[in-house]
């Protein structure tokens, strides 16, 4: 998760998020090189008294500064389109979870099981135990098996919400009357925090998302216990 004074992204916990981080570094390097070159040109024009007539009127330079931006845009667009298609790809999910947004909590339903569902409320500050994070902990975490394709069906019952977990590279709007879907793979075990990313009312800040990725054996044990309690 994020920590105070952090400047970069959270550590990637899914293949898609790793791709997004690589694309961010790729695009940032291009922006840095362009900015450096433009700054050099500005400083050179301001500080020098020399004038080159071939620069003032040259078709070759005009061709270069027309084609070069087009090439740069292609170098940015192609990786971006590739990642967009990867984010929409859903191939044979091992598990489907339906997340419903409410004012102001989330409810989860494991549709592959007959009766496995629960509500997920934020734990209030006075109820936190040592080591838990304020405004981020919930009473029931969304538990998923690691290294397994997970399909999430996102919707809402009242107003617009948005189900977002930055470490997993997932952000999907929850729209009343509409069922959106996204997919992710947790590449390592851990606890990943997110929050509603659409202003949904007075308590918008108090409906966190907690995804806990565990080995498959632990997930099966957890689901068995949840079904017994139900």
PDB file of N, CA and C in Angstrom, residues 183-228:
ATOM      1  N   UNK A 183     -11.366  -7.811 -14.769  1.00  0.00           N
ATOM      2  CA  UNK A 183     -10.674  -9.024 -14.347  1.00  0.00           C
ATOM      3  C   UNK A 183      -9.291  -8.659 -13.827  1.00  0.00           C
ATOM      4  N   UNK A 184      -8.782  -9.500 -12.941  1.00  0.00           N
ATOM      5  CA  UNK A 184      -7.440  -9.287 -12.411  1.00  0.00           C
ATOM      6  C   UNK A 184      -6.880 -10.613 -11.929  1.00  0.00           C
ATOM      7  N   UNK A 185      -5.573 -10.649 -11.780  1.00  0.00           N
ATOM      8  CA  UNK A 185      -4.861 -11.806 -11.233  1.00  0.00           C
ATOM      9  C   UNK A 185      -3.928 -11.289 -10.147  1.00  0.00           C
ATOM     10  N   UNK A 186      -4.103 -11.750  -8.931  1.00  0.00           N
ATOM     11  CA  UNK A 186      -3.184 -11.380  -7.852  1.00  0.00           C
ATOM     12  C   UNK A 186      -1.953 -12.270  -7.963  1.00  0.00           C
ATOM     13  N   UNK A 187      -0.821 -11.678  -8.297  1.00  0.00           N
ATOM     14  CA  UNK A 187       0.380 -12.468  -8.575  1.00  0.00           C
ATOM     15  C   UNK A 187       1.143 -12.871  -7.316  1.00  0.00           C
ATOM     16  N   UNK A 188       0.747 -12.352  -6.178  1.00  0.00           N
ATOM     17  CA  UNK A 188       1.428 -12.712  -4.921  1.00  0.00           C
ATOM     18  C   UNK A 188       0.439 -12.595  -3.777  1.00  0.00           C
ATOM     19  N   UNK A 189       0.677 -13.309  -2.681  1.00  0.00           N
ATOM     20  CA  UNK A 189      -0.221 -13.163  -1.535  1.00  0.00           C
ATOM     21  C   UNK A 189      -0.040 -11.810  -0.871  1.00  0.00           C
ATOM     22  N   UNK A 190      -1.093 -11.310  -0.279  1.00  0.00           N
ATOM     23  CA  UNK A 190      -1.003 -10.021   0.389  1.00  0.00           C
ATOM     24  C   UNK A 190      -2.372  -9.418   0.607  1.00  0.00           C
ATOM     25  N   UNK A 191      -2.368  -8.252   1.231  1.00  0.00           N
ATOM     26  CA  UNK A 191      -3.585  -7.494   1.486  1.00  0.00           C
ATOM     27  C   UNK A 191      -3.480  -6.180   0.728  1.00  0.00           C
ATOM     28  N   UNK A 192      -4.430  -5.926  -0.133  1.00  0.00           N
ATOM     29  CA  UNK A 192      -4.375  -4.774  -1.033  1.00  0.00           C
ATOM     30  C   UNK A 192      -5.577  -3.870  -0.756  1.00  0.00           C
ATOM     31  N   UNK A 193      -5.280  -2.591  -0.590  1.00  0.00           N
ATOM     32  CA  UNK A 193      -6.294  -1.628  -0.167  1.00  0.00           C
ATOM     33  C   UNK A 193      -6.724  -0.733  -1.329  1.00  0.00           C
ATOM     34  N   UNK A 194      -7.987  -0.377  -1.321  1.00  0.00           N
ATOM     35  CA  UNK A 194      -8.521   0.560  -2.291  1.00  0.00           C
ATOM     36  C   UNK A 194      -9.648   1.356  -1.655  1.00  0.00           C
ATOM     37  N   UNK A 195     -10.197   2.271  -2.411  1.00  0.00           N
ATOM     38  CA  UNK A 195     -11.301   3.089  -1.930  1.00  0.00           C
ATOM     39  C   UNK A 195     -12.258   3.386  -3.071  1.00  0.00           C
ATOM     40  N   UNK A 196     -13.465   3.784  -2.728  1.00  0.00           N
ATOM     41  CA  UNK A 196     -14.403   4.234  -3.741  1.00  0.00           C
ATOM     42  C   UNK A 196     -13.821   5.470  -4.424  1.00  0.00           C
ATOM     43  N   UNK A 197     -13.781   5.464  -5.748  1.00  0.00           N
ATOM     44  CA  UNK A 197     -13.137   6.542  -6.503  1.00  0.00           C
ATOM     45  C   UNK A 197     -14.142   7.384  -7.279  1.00  0.00           C
ATOM     46  N   UNK A 198     -15.365   7.415  -6.812  1.00  0.00           N
ATOM     47  CA  UNK A 198     -16.396   8.273  -7.407  1.00  0.00           C
ATOM     48  C   UNK A 198     -17.150   8.939  -6.270  1.00  0.00           C
ATOM     49  N   UNK A 199     -17.212  10.264  -6.294  1.00  0.00           N
ATOM     50  CA  UNK A 199     -17.870  10.978  -5.193  1.00  0.00           C
ATOM     51  C   UNK A 199     -19.332  10.548  -5.123  1.00  0.00           C
ATOM     52  N   UNK A 200     -19.704   9.916  -4.007  1.00  0.00           N
ATOM     53  CA  UNK A 200     -21.014   9.265  -3.928  1.00  0.00           C
ATOM     54  C   UNK A 200     -21.838   9.758  -2.746  1.00  0.00           C
ATOM     55  N   UNK A 201     -21.452  10.864  -2.160  1.00  0.00           N
ATOM     56  CA  UNK A 201     -22.267  11.396  -1.076  1.00  0.00           C
ATOM     57  C   UNK A 201     -21.442  11.764   0.138  1.00  0.00           C
ATOM     58  N   UNK A 202     -22.132  11.968   1.255  1.00  0.00           N
ATOM     59  CA  UNK A 202     -21.496  12.503   2.464  1.00  0.00           C
ATOM     60  C   UNK A 202     -20.394  11.596   2.997  1.00  0.00           C
ATOM     61  N   UNK A 203     -20.589  10.285   2.968  1.00  0.00           N
ATOM     62  CA  UNK A 203     -19.618   9.343   3.527  1.00  0.00           C
ATOM     63  C   UNK A 203     -18.809   8.640   2.442  1.00  0.00           C
ATOM     64  N   UNK A 204     -18.573   9.347   1.360  1.00  0.00           N
ATOM     65  CA  UNK A 204     -17.780   8.779   0.261  1.00  0.00           C
ATOM     66  C   UNK A 204     -16.411   8.289   0.729  1.00  0.00           C
ATOM     67  N   UNK A 205     -15.810   8.971   1.685  1.00  0.00           N
ATOM     68  CA  UNK A 205     -14.465   8.624   2.147  1.00  0.00           C
ATOM     69  C   UNK A 205     -14.449   7.406   3.055  1.00  0.00           C
ATOM     70  N   UNK A 206     -15.609   6.874   3.402  1.00  0.00           N
ATOM     71  CA  UNK A 206     -15.677   5.842   4.427  1.00  0.00           C
ATOM     72  C   UNK A 206     -16.225   4.516   3.895  1.00  0.00           C
ATOM     73  N   UNK A 207     -15.890   4.183   2.658  1.00  0.00           N
ATOM     74  CA  UNK A 207     -16.264   2.864   2.126  1.00  0.00           C
ATOM     75  C   UNK A 207     -15.058   2.241   1.425  1.00  0.00           C
ATOM     76  N   UNK A 208     -14.062   1.829   2.224  1.00  0.00           N
ATOM     77  CA  UNK A 208     -12.833   1.269   1.645  1.00  0.00           C
ATOM     78  C   UNK A 208     -13.050  -0.120   1.052  1.00  0.00           C
ATOM     79  N   UNK A 209     -12.050  -0.559   0.315  1.00  0.00           N
ATOM     80  CA  UNK A 209     -12.038  -1.882  -0.316  1.00  0.00           C
ATOM     81  C   UNK A 209     -10.773  -2.593   0.130  1.00  0.00           C
ATOM     82  N   UNK A 210     -10.905  -3.815   0.599  1.00  0.00           N
ATOM     83  CA  UNK A 210      -9.742  -4.600   1.014  1.00  0.00           C
ATOM     84  C   UNK A 210      -9.818  -5.956   0.324  1.00  0.00           C
ATOM     85  N   UNK A 211      -8.806  -6.244  -0.488  1.00  0.00           N
ATOM     86  CA  UNK A 211      -8.715  -7.531  -1.185  1.00  0.00           C
ATOM     87  C   UNK A 211      -7.563  -8.313  -0.560  1.00  0.00           C
ATOM     88  N   UNK A 212      -7.853  -9.495  -0.087  1.00  0.00           N
ATOM     89  CA  UNK A 212      -6.822 -10.357   0.505  1.00  0.00           C
ATOM     90  C   UNK A 212      -6.578 -11.547  -0.424  1.00  0.00           C
ATOM     91  N   UNK A 213      -5.362 -11.625  -0.954  1.00  0.00           N
ATOM     92  CA  UNK A 213      -4.987 -12.733  -1.843  1.00  0.00           C
ATOM     93  C   UNK A 213      -4.259 -13.792  -1.023  1.00  0.00           C
ATOM     94  N   UNK A 214      -4.734 -15.019  -1.107  1.00  0.00           N
ATOM     95  CA  UNK A 214      -4.170 -16.122  -0.326  1.00  0.00           C
ATOM     96  C   UNK A 214      -3.945 -17.320  -1.246  1.00  0.00           C
ATOM     97  N   UNK A 215      -3.113 -18.272  -0.850  1.00  0.00           N
ATOM     98  CA  UNK A 215      -2.980 -19.511  -1.641  1.00  0.00           C
ATOM     99  C   UNK A 215      -4.324 -20.227  -1.762  1.00  0.00           C
ATOM    100  N   UNK A 216      -4.445 -21.030  -2.808  1.00  0.00           N
ATOM    101  CA  UNK A 216      -5.718 -21.681  -3.113  1.00  0.00           C
ATOM    102  C   UNK A 216      -6.221 -22.537  -1.950  1.00  0.00           C
ATOM    103  N   UNK A 217      -5.315 -23.250  -1.283  1.00  0.00           N
ATOM    104  CA  UNK A 217      -5.729 -24.114  -0.163  1.00  0.00           C
ATOM    105  C   UNK A 217      -6.356 -23.279   0.949  1.00  0.00           C
ATOM    106  N   UNK A 218      -5.740 -22.138   1.259  1.00  0.00           N
ATOM    107  CA  UNK A 218      -6.292 -21.267   2.300  1.00  0.00           C
ATOM    108  C   UNK A 218      -7.635 -20.686   1.875  1.00  0.00           C
ATOM    109  N   UNK A 219      -7.770 -20.370   0.584  1.00  0.00           N
ATOM    110  CA  UNK A 219      -9.049 -19.850   0.101  1.00  0.00           C
ATOM    111  C   UNK A 219     -10.155 -20.897   0.243  1.00  0.00           C
ATOM    112  N   UNK A 220      -9.844 -22.138  -0.072  1.00  0.00           N
ATOM    113  CA  UNK A 220     -10.856 -23.195   0.065  1.00  0.00           C
ATOM    114  C   UNK A 220     -11.264 -23.376   1.524  1.00  0.00           C
ATOM    115  N   UNK A 221     -10.290 -23.303   2.431  1.00  0.00           N
ATOM    116  CA  UNK A 221     -10.624 -23.411   3.856  1.00  0.00           C
ATOM    117  C   UNK A 221     -11.504 -22.234   4.306  1.00  0.00           C
ATOM    118  N   UNK A 222     -11.149 -21.034   3.830  1.00  0.00           N
ATOM    119  CA  UNK A 222     -11.952 -19.857   4.192  1.00  0.00           C
ATOM    120  C   UNK A 222     -13.363 -19.951   3.661  1.00  0.00           C
ATOM    121  N   UNK A 223     -13.521 -20.374   2.406  1.00  0.00           N
ATOM    122  CA  UNK A 223     -14.870 -20.476   1.827  1.00  0.00           C
ATOM    123  C   UNK A 223     -15.689 -21.538   2.549  1.00  0.00           C
ATOM    124  N   UNK A 224     -15.045 -22.625   2.960  1.00  0.00           N
ATOM    125  CA  UNK A 224     -15.773 -23.670   3.705  1.00  0.00           C
ATOM    126  C   UNK A 224     -16.281 -23.131   5.042  1.00  0.00           C
ATOM    127  N   UNK A 225     -15.430 -22.356   5.737  1.00  0.00           N
ATOM    128  CA  UNK A 225     -15.846 -21.788   7.018  1.00  0.00           C
ATOM    129  C   UNK A 225     -16.974 -20.786   6.825  1.00  0.00           C
ATOM    130  N   UNK A 226     -16.897 -19.963   5.765  1.00  0.00           N
ATOM    131  CA  UNK A 226     -17.938 -18.981   5.505  1.00  0.00           C
ATOM    132  C   UNK A 226     -19.278 -19.671   5.195  1.00  0.00           C
ATOM    133  N   UNK A 227     -19.226 -20.769   4.438  1.00  0.00           N
ATOM    134  CA  UNK A 227     -20.450 -21.489   4.108  1.00  0.00           C
ATOM    135  C   UNK A 227     -21.050 -22.152   5.357  1.00  0.00           C
ATOM    136  N   UNK A 228     -20.185 -22.634   6.253  1.00  0.00           N
ATOM    137  CA  UNK A 228     -20.689 -23.235   7.484  1.00  0.00           C
ATOM    138  C   UNK A 228     -21.370 -22.190   8.370  1.00  0.00           C
TER     139      UNK A 228
END
